[in-house]
CSV table of C-alpha atoms and ligand atoms in Angstrom, one decimal:
chain,number,residue,atom,x,y,z
A,1,MET,CA,20.6,19.0,-9.5
A,2,GLU,CA,17.2,17.8,-8.5
A,3,ASN,CA,17.2,16.5,-5.3
A,4,GLN,CA,15.4,13.2,-5.0
A,5,THR,CA,12.4,14.8,-3.3
A,6,ALA,CA,11.8,16.1,-6.4
A,7,LEU,CA,12.5,13.0,-8.4
A,8,ARG,CA,10.4,11.0,-6.4
A,9,ALA,CA,6.8,14.0,-6.9
A,10,ARG,CA,8.2,13.6,-10.7
A,11,PHE,CA,8.3,9.8,-10.3
A,12,ALA,CA,5.0,10.3,-9.0
A,13,ARG,CA,3.3,12.2,-11.8
A,14,ARG,CA,4.8,10.6,-14.5
A,15,LEU,CA,3.7,6.5,-13.1
A,16,SER,CA,0.5,8.1,-12.9
A,17,GLU,CA,0.5,9.5,-16.8
A,18,LEU,CA,1.7,6.3,-18.1
A,19,TYR,CA,-1.4,3.6,-15.7
A,20,GLY,CA,-3.4,6.2,-17.2
A,21,ARG,CA,-3.1,5.8,-20.6
A,22,GLU,CA,-2.8,1.9,-19.7
A,23,VAL,CA,-5.4,1.9,-17.9
A,24,PRO,CA,-8.3,4.5,-19.1
A,25,ALA,CA,-10.6,3.3,-16.2
A,26,TYR,CA,-7.6,4.7,-13.6
A,27,THR,CA,-8.2,8.0,-15.0
A,28,THR,CA,-11.7,7.7,-14.2
A,29,LEU,CA,-11.2,6.9,-11.0
A,30,VAL,CA,-8.5,9.8,-10.3
A,31,ASP,CA,-11.2,12.5,-11.7
A,32,VAL,CA,-13.9,11.2,-9.4
A,33,SER,CA,-11.3,10.9,-6.3
A,34,HIS,CA,-11.1,14.7,-7.2
A,35,GLU,CA,-14.6,15.7,-7.2
A,36,VAL,CA,-15.1,13.9,-4.0
A,37,ASN,CA,-12.2,15.8,-2.2
A,38,ARG,CA,-13.3,18.9,-4.0
A,39,ARG,CA,-16.8,18.3,-2.0
A,40,VAL,CA,-15.7,17.5,1.1
A,41,LEU,CA,-13.2,20.7,1.1
A,42,ASP,CA,-16.5,22.4,0.2
A,43,ARG,CA,-18.6,20.3,3.0
A,44,ASP,CA,-16.3,20.5,5.7
A,45,GLY,CA,-13.2,23.4,5.4
A,46,THR,CA,-10.2,23.3,7.1
A,47,ALA,CA,-11.7,20.2,9.0
A,48,ALA,CA,-11.1,18.4,5.2
A,49,GLU,CA,-7.2,18.8,5.7
A,50,ARG,CA,-6.8,17.8,9.6
A,51,LEU,CA,-4.9,14.3,8.1
A,52,GLY,CA,-3.0,16.3,5.4
A,53,SER,CA,-3.3,19.5,3.3
A,54,ILE,CA,-5.4,19.2,0.1
A,55,GLY,CA,-2.3,19.5,-2.2
A,56,ARG,CA,-0.9,16.8,-0.7
A,57,VAL,CA,-4.0,14.3,-0.7
A,58,SER,CA,-4.7,15.2,-4.2
A,59,ALA,CA,-1.3,14.3,-5.0
A,60,GLU,CA,-0.5,11.0,-2.9
A,61,ARG,CA,-0.7,7.5,-4.7
A,62,HIS,CA,0.3,4.4,-3.9
A,63,GLY,CA,1.1,1.7,-6.2
A,64,ALA,CA,1.8,-1.9,-6.3
A,65,ILE,CA,4.2,-4.4,-8.3
A,66,ARG,CA,5.0,-7.9,-7.5
A,67,VAL,CA,8.6,-9.1,-8.0
A,68,GLY,CA,10.3,-12.8,-8.5
A,69,THR,CA,13.6,-12.4,-6.4
A,70,PRO,CA,15.3,-10.8,-3.3
A,71,ARG,CA,18.0,-10.1,-6.4
A,72,GLU,CA,15.0,-8.3,-8.2
A,73,LEU,CA,13.5,-6.7,-4.8
A,74,ALA,CA,17.3,-5.6,-4.0
A,75,GLN,CA,17.4,-3.8,-7.4
A,76,VAL,CA,13.6,-2.4,-6.5
A,77,THR,CA,15.2,-0.8,-3.4
A,78,ARG,CA,18.3,0.6,-5.0
A,79,ILE,CA,15.8,2.2,-7.6
A,80,PHE,CA,13.1,3.6,-4.5
A,81,GLY,CA,15.7,4.4,-2.9
A,82,ALA,CA,17.1,6.9,-5.0
A,83,LEU,CA,13.8,8.5,-5.0
A,84,GLY,CA,13.6,8.8,-0.7
A,85,MET,CA,11.7,5.8,-0.2
A,86,ARG,CA,12.6,3.4,2.3
A,87,PRO,CA,11.5,-0.2,3.0
A,88,ALA,CA,9.2,-0.4,6.3
A,89,GLY,CA,6.8,-2.8,7.4
A,90,PHE,CA,6.8,-7.2,6.5
A,91,TYR,CA,3.6,-8.3,4.9
A,92,ASP,CA,3.3,-12.3,5.1
A,93,LEU,CA,0.0,-12.9,2.8
A,94,ARG,CA,0.6,-16.3,2.5
A,95,ASP,CA,-1.5,-17.6,5.3
A,96,ALA,CA,-4.0,-14.7,4.6
A,97,TYR,CA,-8.1,-14.6,4.8
A,98,PRO,CA,-10.1,-15.2,2.5
A,99,GLN,CA,-7.3,-16.6,0.3
A,100,PRO,CA,-3.8,-17.4,0.7
A,101,ILE,CA,-1.4,-15.5,-1.7
A,102,PRO,CA,2.4,-17.3,-2.4
A,103,VAL,CA,4.0,-14.0,-1.3
A,104,ILE,CA,5.7,-11.6,1.3
A,105,SER,CA,5.5,-8.1,1.2
A,106,THR,CA,7.1,-4.1,2.2
A,107,ALA,CA,5.9,-1.0,1.1
A,108,PHE,CA,8.4,1.9,0.3
A,109,ARG,CA,8.2,4.9,1.5
A,110,PRO,CA,9.4,8.5,3.0
A,111,LEU,CA,9.6,8.1,6.8
A,112,ASP,CA,10.0,12.0,7.5
A,113,ARG,CA,7.2,14.2,8.1
A,114,ASP,CA,8.4,16.9,5.8
A,115,GLU,CA,9.1,14.1,3.3
A,116,LEU,CA,5.5,12.8,3.2
A,117,ALA,CA,3.7,16.1,3.1
A,118,ALA,CA,6.4,17.4,-0.1
A,119,ASN,CA,4.8,13.9,-1.9
A,120,PRO,CA,4.1,10.6,-0.4
A,121,PHE,CA,4.4,8.3,-2.7
A,122,ARG,CA,4.7,4.5,-2.0
A,123,VAL,CA,4.8,1.4,-3.5
A,124,PHE,CA,3.2,-2.1,-2.1
A,125,THR,CA,6.0,-4.2,-3.5
A,126,SER,CA,5.4,-8.6,-3.4
A,127,MET,CA,7.9,-10.9,-3.5
A,128,LEU,CA,7.5,-14.8,-4.6
A,129,VAL,CA,7.8,-17.4,-2.5
A,130,PRO,CA,9.0,-20.4,-4.7
A,131,GLN,CA,10.7,-22.4,-1.7
A,132,ASP,CA,6.9,-22.6,0.0
A,133,ARG,CA,6.0,-26.0,-0.7
A,134,ARG,CA,2.4,-25.6,0.5
A,135,PHE,CA,2.1,-23.8,-3.3
A,136,PHE,CA,5.3,-25.3,-5.5
A,137,THR,CA,6.0,-28.6,-6.0
A,138,PRO,CA,10.4,-28.8,-6.1
A,139,ASP,CA,10.0,-29.4,-9.8
A,140,LEU,CA,7.7,-26.1,-10.3
A,141,GLN,CA,10.2,-24.2,-7.6
A,142,ALA,CA,13.4,-25.2,-10.0
A,143,ARG,CA,11.6,-24.1,-13.3
A,144,LEU,CA,10.9,-20.8,-11.5
A,145,THR,CA,13.9,-20.3,-10.2
A,146,ASN,CA,15.5,-20.9,-13.9
A,147,PHE,CA,12.8,-18.5,-15.3
A,148,LEU,CA,12.9,-16.1,-12.9
A,149,GLY,CA,17.2,-16.1,-12.8
A,150,ALA,CA,17.3,-15.7,-16.3
A,151,ARG,CA,15.4,-12.5,-16.5
A,152,GLN,CA,16.9,-8.8,-16.0
A,153,LEU,CA,13.9,-6.8,-15.0
A,154,PHE,CA,15.9,-3.5,-14.3
A,155,PRO,CA,18.4,-2.1,-17.0
A,156,ASP,CA,22.3,-1.9,-15.4
A,157,GLU,CA,22.3,2.5,-16.4
A,158,LEU,CA,19.0,2.7,-14.7
A,159,LEU,CA,21.2,0.8,-11.5
A,160,VAL,CA,23.7,2.9,-11.6
A,161,LEU,CA,21.8,6.1,-12.1
A,162,ALA,CA,19.9,5.1,-9.0
A,163,ASP,CA,22.8,4.3,-7.0
A,164,ARG,CA,24.6,7.8,-7.6
A,165,ALA,CA,21.0,10.0,-6.9
A,166,SER,CA,21.4,8.2,-3.7
A,167,ALA,CA,25.4,9.0,-3.2
A,168,TYR,CA,25.0,12.6,-4.2
A,169,GLY,CA,21.6,13.2,-3.1
A,170,GLY,CA,19.6,13.8,-6.5
A,171,LEU,CA,20.7,13.8,-10.0
A,172,ASP,CA,21.3,16.8,-12.7
A,173,SER,CA,19.2,17.6,-15.2
A,174,VAL,CA,20.1,15.5,-17.6
A,175,ASP,CA,20.6,12.1,-15.6
A,176,ALA,CA,17.3,12.8,-13.8
A,177,ASP,CA,15.5,12.8,-17.2
A,178,ARG,CA,17.3,9.7,-18.5
A,179,PHE,CA,16.5,8.0,-14.7
A,180,LEU,CA,12.8,8.9,-14.9
A,181,ASP,CA,13.0,7.3,-18.4
A,182,LEU,CA,14.1,4.3,-18.0
A,183,ALA,CA,12.8,3.6,-14.5
A,184,ALA,CA,9.0,4.4,-16.1
A,185,ALA,CA,9.4,2.2,-18.8
A,186,SER,CA,10.7,-1.0,-16.3
A,187,PHE,CA,7.0,-0.4,-15.1
A,188,ALA,CA,5.4,-0.3,-17.9
A,189,LEU,CA,3.0,-3.1,-19.7
A,190,SER,CA,5.2,-5.2,-22.2
A,191,ALA,CA,4.4,-6.0,-25.2
A,192,ASP,CA,6.7,-9.2,-25.5
A,193,PRO,CA,4.4,-12.6,-26.4
A,194,VAL,CA,3.5,-14.4,-22.9
A,195,ASP,CA,4.4,-18.4,-23.1
A,196,ARG,CA,1.0,-19.6,-23.1
A,197,ALA,CA,1.8,-23.3,-21.2
A,198,TRP,CA,4.3,-21.5,-19.1
A,199,TYR,CA,1.7,-19.2,-17.4
A,200,SER,CA,-1.3,-21.4,-17.3
A,201,ALA,CA,1.0,-23.9,-15.5
A,202,LEU,CA,1.7,-21.1,-12.9
A,203,GLU,CA,-2.2,-20.1,-13.0
A,204,ARG,CA,-2.9,-23.1,-11.7
A,205,VAL,CA,-0.9,-22.1,-7.9
A,206,SER,CA,-2.2,-18.8,-7.8
A,207,GLY,CA,-3.0,-15.7,-10.6
A,208,VAL,CA,-0.5,-14.0,-8.7
A,209,ALA,CA,2.1,-16.5,-9.4
A,210,ALA,CA,1.5,-16.6,-13.1
A,211,ASP,CA,1.3,-12.7,-13.1
A,212,ILE,CA,5.0,-12.6,-11.4
A,213,GLY,CA,6.8,-15.5,-12.8
A,214,GLY,CA,5.2,-16.3,-15.6
A,215,VAL,CA,6.4,-13.0,-17.9
A,216,THR,CA,9.9,-11.8,-18.6
A,217,THR,CA,9.0,-8.0,-17.4
A,218,THR,CA,7.2,-6.4,-14.6
A,219,HIS,CA,4.4,-3.6,-14.2
A,220,ILE,CA,2.6,-1.3,-12.3
A,221,ASN,CA,-0.4,-3.7,-10.5
A,222,HIS,CA,-2.8,-0.9,-10.0
A,223,LEU,CA,-2.0,3.1,-8.9
A,224,THR,CA,-4.5,4.4,-5.9
A,225,PRO,CA,-5.6,7.9,-5.3
A,226,ARG,CA,-6.4,9.2,-1.7
A,227,VAL,CA,-10.0,10.3,-1.2
A,228,LEU,CA,-11.5,12.4,1.9
A,229,ASP,CA,-14.7,10.1,1.4
A,230,ILE,CA,-14.6,6.7,0.3
A,231,ASP,CA,-18.5,5.8,0.7
A,232,ASP,CA,-19.3,8.6,-1.6
A,233,LEU,CA,-16.8,7.7,-4.1
A,234,TYR,CA,-17.9,3.8,-3.7
A,235,ARG,CA,-21.6,5.4,-4.7
A,236,ARG,CA,-20.8,7.3,-7.6
A,237,MET,CA,-18.3,4.4,-9.2
A,238,GLN,CA,-21.1,2.3,-9.2
A,239,ALA,CA,-23.6,5.0,-10.1
A,240,ARG,CA,-20.9,5.3,-13.4
A,241,GLY,CA,-21.9,1.6,-14.1
A,242,ILE,CA,-18.3,0.8,-12.7
A,243,ALA,CA,-18.0,-2.9,-11.0
A,244,MET,CA,-17.0,-2.5,-7.6
A,245,ILE,CA,-15.6,-5.1,-4.9
A,246,ASP,CA,-18.4,-5.9,-2.4
A,247,GLU,CA,-17.3,-4.2,0.5
A,248,ILE,CA,-14.4,-1.4,2.0
A,249,GLN,CA,-12.0,-3.3,3.4
A,250,GLY,CA,-10.4,-2.3,6.5
A,251,PRO,CA,-12.5,-0.3,9.3
A,252,PRO,CA,-16.1,0.5,8.8
A,253,ARG,CA,-17.7,4.2,8.7
A,254,TRP,CA,-18.3,5.4,11.6
A,255,HIS,CA,-19.4,8.6,13.4
A,256,GLY,CA,-15.7,8.8,14.8
A,257,PRO,CA,-12.3,9.5,14.1
A,258,ASP,CA,-10.7,8.2,10.7
A,259,VAL,CA,-8.3,5.8,11.7
A,260,LEU,CA,-6.0,3.3,10.0
A,261,LEU,CA,-6.6,2.9,6.2
A,262,ARG,CA,-9.8,2.1,4.5
A,263,GLN,CA,-9.9,1.0,0.9
A,264,THR,CA,-11.6,-0.3,-2.1
A,265,SER,CA,-11.2,-1.5,-5.9
A,266,PHE,CA,-12.8,-2.5,-9.0
A,267,ARG,CA,-12.3,-5.8,-10.9
A,268,ALA,CA,-9.6,-6.1,-12.8
A,269,LEU,CA,-9.9,-5.4,-16.6
A,270,ALA,CA,-9.3,-7.8,-19.5
A,271,GLU,CA,-6.0,-6.3,-21.3
A,272,PRO,CA,-4.9,-7.6,-24.5
A,273,ARG,CA,-1.6,-9.5,-24.7
A,274,THR,CA,0.1,-11.5,-27.4
A,275,PHE,CA,0.9,-14.9,-26.3
A,276,ARG,CA,3.3,-17.9,-27.6
A,277,ASN,CA,1.5,-20.7,-28.4
A,278,PRO,CA,3.1,-24.6,-27.5
A,279,ASP,CA,3.7,-25.0,-31.3
A,280,GLY,CA,5.3,-21.5,-31.4
A,281,ALA,CA,2.8,-19.7,-33.1
A,282,LEU,CA,2.1,-16.3,-32.1
A,283,SER,CA,-1.7,-15.3,-30.8
A,284,GLN,CA,-3.8,-12.4,-29.0
A,285,GLY,CA,-5.6,-13.0,-26.5
A,286,GLU,CA,-6.0,-11.2,-22.6
A,287,LEU,CA,-5.6,-11.2,-19.7
A,288,ARG,CA,-7.2,-9.9,-16.1
A,289,VAL,CA,-4.6,-8.4,-13.9
A,290,ARG,CA,-4.5,-5.1,-13.2
A,291,PHE,CA,-7.5,-2.9,-11.5
A,292,GLY,CA,-8.0,0.0,-9.7
A,293,GLU,CA,-7.9,1.1,-6.2
A,294,VAL,CA,-8.7,3.9,-3.9
A,295,GLU,CA,-8.1,4.6,-0.2
A,296,ALA,CA,-8.6,7.1,2.6
A,297,ARG,CA,-6.2,7.5,5.4
A,298,GLY,CA,-6.8,8.3,9.1
A,299,ILE,CA,-4.6,8.3,12.2
A,300,ALA,CA,-2.0,5.7,13.1
A,301,LEU,CA,-2.7,3.4,16.2
A,302,THR,CA,-0.2,2.9,18.5
A,303,PRO,CA,0.3,-1.2,19.3
A,304,ALA,CA,-1.9,-0.9,22.1
A,305,GLY,CA,-4.9,0.3,19.9
A,306,ARG,CA,-4.0,-2.0,17.1
A,307,ALA,CA,-4.6,-4.9,19.7
A,308,LEU,CA,-7.7,-3.1,20.1
A,309,TYR,CA,-8.5,-2.9,16.5
A,310,ASP,CA,-7.3,-6.7,15.9
A,311,ASP,CA,-10.0,-7.3,18.7
A,312,LEU,CA,-12.5,-5.3,17.2
A,313,VAL,CA,-12.2,-7.1,13.4
A,314,ALA,CA,-12.4,-10.7,15.5
A,315,GLU,CA,-15.5,-9.5,17.3
A,316,VAL,CA,-17.3,-8.9,14.1
A,317,ASP,CA,-16.7,-12.1,12.3
A,318,LYS,CA,-17.8,-13.6,15.7
A,319,LEU,CA,-21.1,-11.7,15.1
A,320,LEU,CA,-21.4,-11.9,11.7
A,321,ALA,CA,-21.2,-15.4,11.4
A,322,GLU,CA,-23.6,-16.0,14.6
A,323,SER,CA,-26.3,-13.7,12.1
A,324,PRO,CA,-25.1,-14.6,8.6
A,325,GLY,CA,-27.5,-11.7,6.3
A,326,THR,CA,-26.7,-8.9,8.5
A,327,PRO,CA,-24.4,-6.4,6.6
A,328,ARG,CA,-21.1,-6.5,7.8
A,329,GLN,CA,-20.7,-2.4,7.9
A,330,GLU,CA,-23.9,-2.5,10.1
A,331,ILE,CA,-22.4,-5.2,12.6
A,332,ALA,CA,-19.1,-3.2,12.1
A,333,ALA,CA,-20.5,0.1,12.9
A,334,ARG,CA,-22.0,-1.1,16.2
A,335,VAL,CA,-18.8,-3.1,17.8
A,336,TRP,CA,-16.8,0.2,16.7
A,337,ALA,CA,-18.7,2.5,18.7
A,338,ALA,CA,-18.8,0.4,21.8
A,339,GLY,CA,-15.1,-0.5,21.3
A,340,LEU,CA,-13.8,2.6,20.6
A,341,PRO,CA,-13.4,5.9,22.0
A,342,ASP,CA,-15.0,8.3,19.6
A,343,THR,CA,-12.6,11.6,20.0
A,344,GLU,CA,-9.1,12.1,19.0
A,345,LEU,CA,-8.5,13.5,22.3
A,346,GLU,CA,-9.9,10.1,24.2
A,347,LEU,CA,-7.9,8.2,21.9
A,348,ALA,CA,-4.7,10.0,23.0
A,349,ILE,CA,-5.4,10.2,26.4
A,350,ARG,CA,-5.9,6.1,26.4
A,351,GLY,CA,-2.4,5.7,24.9
A,352,LEU,CA,-4.5,3.7,21.2
A,353,ALA,CA,-3.2,6.5,18.7
A,354,PHE,CA,-0.5,8.1,17.5
A,355,PHE,CA,-0.1,12.3,17.8
A,356,THR,CA,2.6,14.9,17.8
A,357,TYR,CA,1.7,17.4,20.7
A,358,ARG,CA,1.9,21.2,21.3
A,359,PRO,CA,1.4,23.2,24.1
A,360,ALA,CA,-2.1,25.2,24.2
A,361,ARG,CA,-1.0,27.8,26.3
A,362,GLY,CA,2.0,28.8,28.2
A,363,PRO,CA,4.6,27.2,30.2
A,364,VAL,CA,3.8,23.3,30.5
A,365,PRO,CA,3.4,22.4,34.0
A,366,PRO,CA,5.5,18.7,34.5
A,367,LEU,CA,2.9,16.4,34.8
A,368,ASP,CA,1.9,13.1,32.6
A,369,LEU,CA,1.1,13.2,28.8
A,370,PRO,CA,-2.9,12.1,29.9
A,371,THR,CA,-3.0,14.5,32.7
A,372,LEU,CA,-1.7,17.0,30.5
A,373,LEU,CA,-4.4,15.9,27.7
A,374,ARG,CA,-6.9,16.1,30.1
A,375,GLU,CA,-6.0,19.2,31.4
A,376,GLY,CA,-6.1,21.4,28.0
A,377,TRP,CA,-2.7,22.4,28.4
A,378,LEU,CA,-1.3,20.0,25.1
A,379,ILE,CA,-3.0,19.6,21.8
A,380,PRO,CA,-2.9,16.5,20.2
A,381,GLU,CA,-2.3,16.4,16.2
A,382,PRO,CA,-2.9,13.1,14.3
A,383,ILE,CA,-0.1,11.6,12.7
A,384,VAL,CA,-1.3,10.1,9.9
A,385,TYR,CA,-1.3,5.8,8.7
A,386,GLU,CA,1.0,6.1,6.3
A,387,ASP,CA,1.3,2.2,6.0
A,388,PHE,CA,-0.8,-1.0,4.5
A,389,LEU,CA,-3.1,-3.7,6.1
A,390,PRO,CA,-2.9,-7.3,5.4
A,391,ARG,CA,-6.0,-8.6,5.4
A,392,SER,CA,-7.2,-5.7,3.4
A,393,ALA,CA,-3.9,-6.7,0.9
A,394,ALA,CA,-5.1,-10.7,1.0
A,395,GLY,CA,-8.6,-8.9,0.3
A,396,ILE,CA,-7.6,-6.7,-2.0
A,397,PHE,CA,-5.7,-9.5,-4.2
A,398,ALA,CA,-8.6,-11.9,-3.7
A,399,SER,CA,-10.7,-9.9,-4.6
A,400,ASN,CA,-8.9,-9.8,-8.1
A,401,LEU,CA,-8.4,-13.3,-8.8
A,402,GLY,CA,-10.5,-16.2,-10.4
A,403,ASP,CA,-10.4,-19.6,-8.2
A,404,ARG,CA,-8.9,-20.1,-5.4
A,405,GLY,CA,-5.5,-22.0,-7.5
A,406,GLU,CA,-4.0,-25.6,-5.3
A,407,MET,CA,-2.5,-25.6,-2.2
A,408,ASP,CA,-1.4,-28.5,-0.1
A,409,ALA,CA,-1.9,-26.6,3.5
A,410,SER,CA,0.0,-30.0,4.9
A,411,GLN,CA,3.1,-29.0,3.4
A,412,GLY,CA,5.7,-26.9,5.2
A,413,GLY,CA,5.9,-23.1,4.2
A,414,ALA,CA,9.6,-21.7,4.2
A,415,PRO,CA,9.0,-19.4,7.1
A,416,ARG,CA,9.9,-15.5,6.5
A,417,ASP,CA,9.9,-12.8,8.9
A,418,MET,CA,11.2,-9.3,8.4
A,419,ALA,CA,14.8,-10.1,9.7
A,420,TRP,CA,15.0,-12.8,6.8
A,421,LEU,CA,13.7,-10.4,3.8
A,422,SER,CA,16.2,-7.1,5.4
A,423,ALA,CA,19.2,-9.7,5.1
A,424,ALA,CA,18.0,-10.9,1.7
A,425,ILE,CA,17.5,-7.2,0.0
A,426,SER,CA,21.2,-5.9,2.1
A,427,CYS,CA,18.5,-3.4,3.8
A,428,GLU,CA,17.0,-2.7,7.0
A,429,ILE,CA,13.5,-3.0,7.0
A,430,VAL,CA,12.0,-0.6,9.5
A,431,THR,CA,9.2,-1.3,11.7
A,432,PRO,CA,6.6,1.5,11.1
A,433,GLU,CA,5.1,1.9,14.6
A,434,ASP,CA,8.8,2.7,15.7
A,435,VAL,CA,8.7,5.9,13.1
A,436,TYR,CA,5.4,7.3,14.3
A,437,ALA,CA,6.7,6.3,18.4
A,438,ALA,CA,9.9,8.6,17.6
A,439,GLN,CA,7.8,11.7,15.7
A,440,SER,CA,5.5,11.3,18.6
A,441,ALA,CA,8.8,11.5,20.9
A,442,ALA,CA,10.2,14.0,18.9
A,443,SER,CA,7.6,16.8,19.2
A,444,LEU,CA,7.2,16.2,23.4
A,445,ALA,CA,11.1,16.4,23.6
A,446,SER,CA,11.1,19.7,21.4
A,447,PHE,CA,8.4,20.9,23.3
A,448,ARG,CA,10.0,19.8,27.2
A,449,ARG,CA,13.7,21.4,26.3
A,450,THR,CA,11.5,24.8,25.9
A,451,GLN,CA,10.0,24.5,29.0
A,452,GLU,CA,13.3,24.1,30.7
B,1,OOG,C1,-1.1,-5.9,-3.7
B,1,OOG,C2,-2.1,-5.5,-3.0
B,1,OOG,C3,-2.2,-4.9,-1.9
B,1,OOG,C4,-3.1,-2.9,-0.7
B,1,OOG,O1,-3.1,-1.8,-1.0
B,1,OOG,O2,-3.8,-3.2,0.2
B,1,OOG,C5,-2.2,-3.6,-1.9
B,1,OOG,C6,-0.8,-6.5,-5.4
B,1,OOG,O3,-2.3,-6.9,-5.8
B,1,OOG,O4,0.3,-6.6,-5.9
B,1,OOG,O5,-1.9,-2.8,-3.2
B,2,NI,NI1,-3.0,-1.0,-3.4
């Protein structure tokens, strides 16, 4: 019997091998990430592993996929559920800056700390919203609904095996192999011809709409390794002649603790695809939709910390608008130095970031948490941010789209929220901050019990 944790680790490796064969630049990115991680480990020793063991970080990947309907997303929920991955967080990218994208998203990932430590594989999963009139006319919506309703992304056998894995907590080795073969094949780039006229009609609205609704299959859009020094990685990729996007998304480089998530990517590469032309003839062409991304993870912020983060980002935007030409990184480092505590301890005392706590010495007196921290009774250990940032996600999407597409902002926008999406896929989507808060509270409870 292979349990769900083992299946997840194998699935992540399978996808990584698949994507490396399909997109060789991804392999370069993984190689450079490993080089950078080794250097940081040599330079910083155990401090390099403060936010995750080198074993975890080296194996760590997130993927991104895009689907068309709640029915498809519900099937994805079953497949990832078999791997112990649950939907966490809700991201609405339809009013995103710098460019609206006609999708809503969630991320499938393990929730427990032990499961994350064993293998943290996660997949950012987006779903098209054809009902949104700002992007799609009634006619285009109807054509999309027909097209999406007629396709089957995942074979029934895969879904049956997925449900079996969830019901029994794993699969025997024959079923496990079959499940992984079928699952990986569902995310491979298909050789099926692309209907050129239909793809182009959707591309006029958005390249993402075409990538989702213009083809009969789905595929990995990107697979992202984790790196311990993303600034170093960015320079090394550029030195190898790989064109990176202009900026690292998320928090700036600064002297304080890493928080949340920093990401960067390289431009999508042209891949050969077969097209069916309006006259029925097949021809060769290419599409640019799949790219490489890399990320560095930091400490999860509490809602108060997140509000402060959002204020700092707004402040950086404002100062940048006032002095165009100054590099964003320069302004951001200054704003952060002034606005955010620069030690883990101070972040913990002010309740801005999530930590677990352990007693430093002997029995702990019954004092409030900030006092216990200030007086050194408790030692905070950071909880890593395991989720995504909507603005960075929008930046990553946008950096890989050609033109903006047509949009009519005066139209109604089909309201969607986390509750709507949970109902649509018949599965509870958790709020990431609730998960971190519960982990933090559990560490305090366990230690308080031992004091009594
Ligand atoms: C997803 C883009 C967002 C991230 O890491 O923020 C994302 C996509 O391109 O499908 O992957
Ligand atoms: Ni990504």
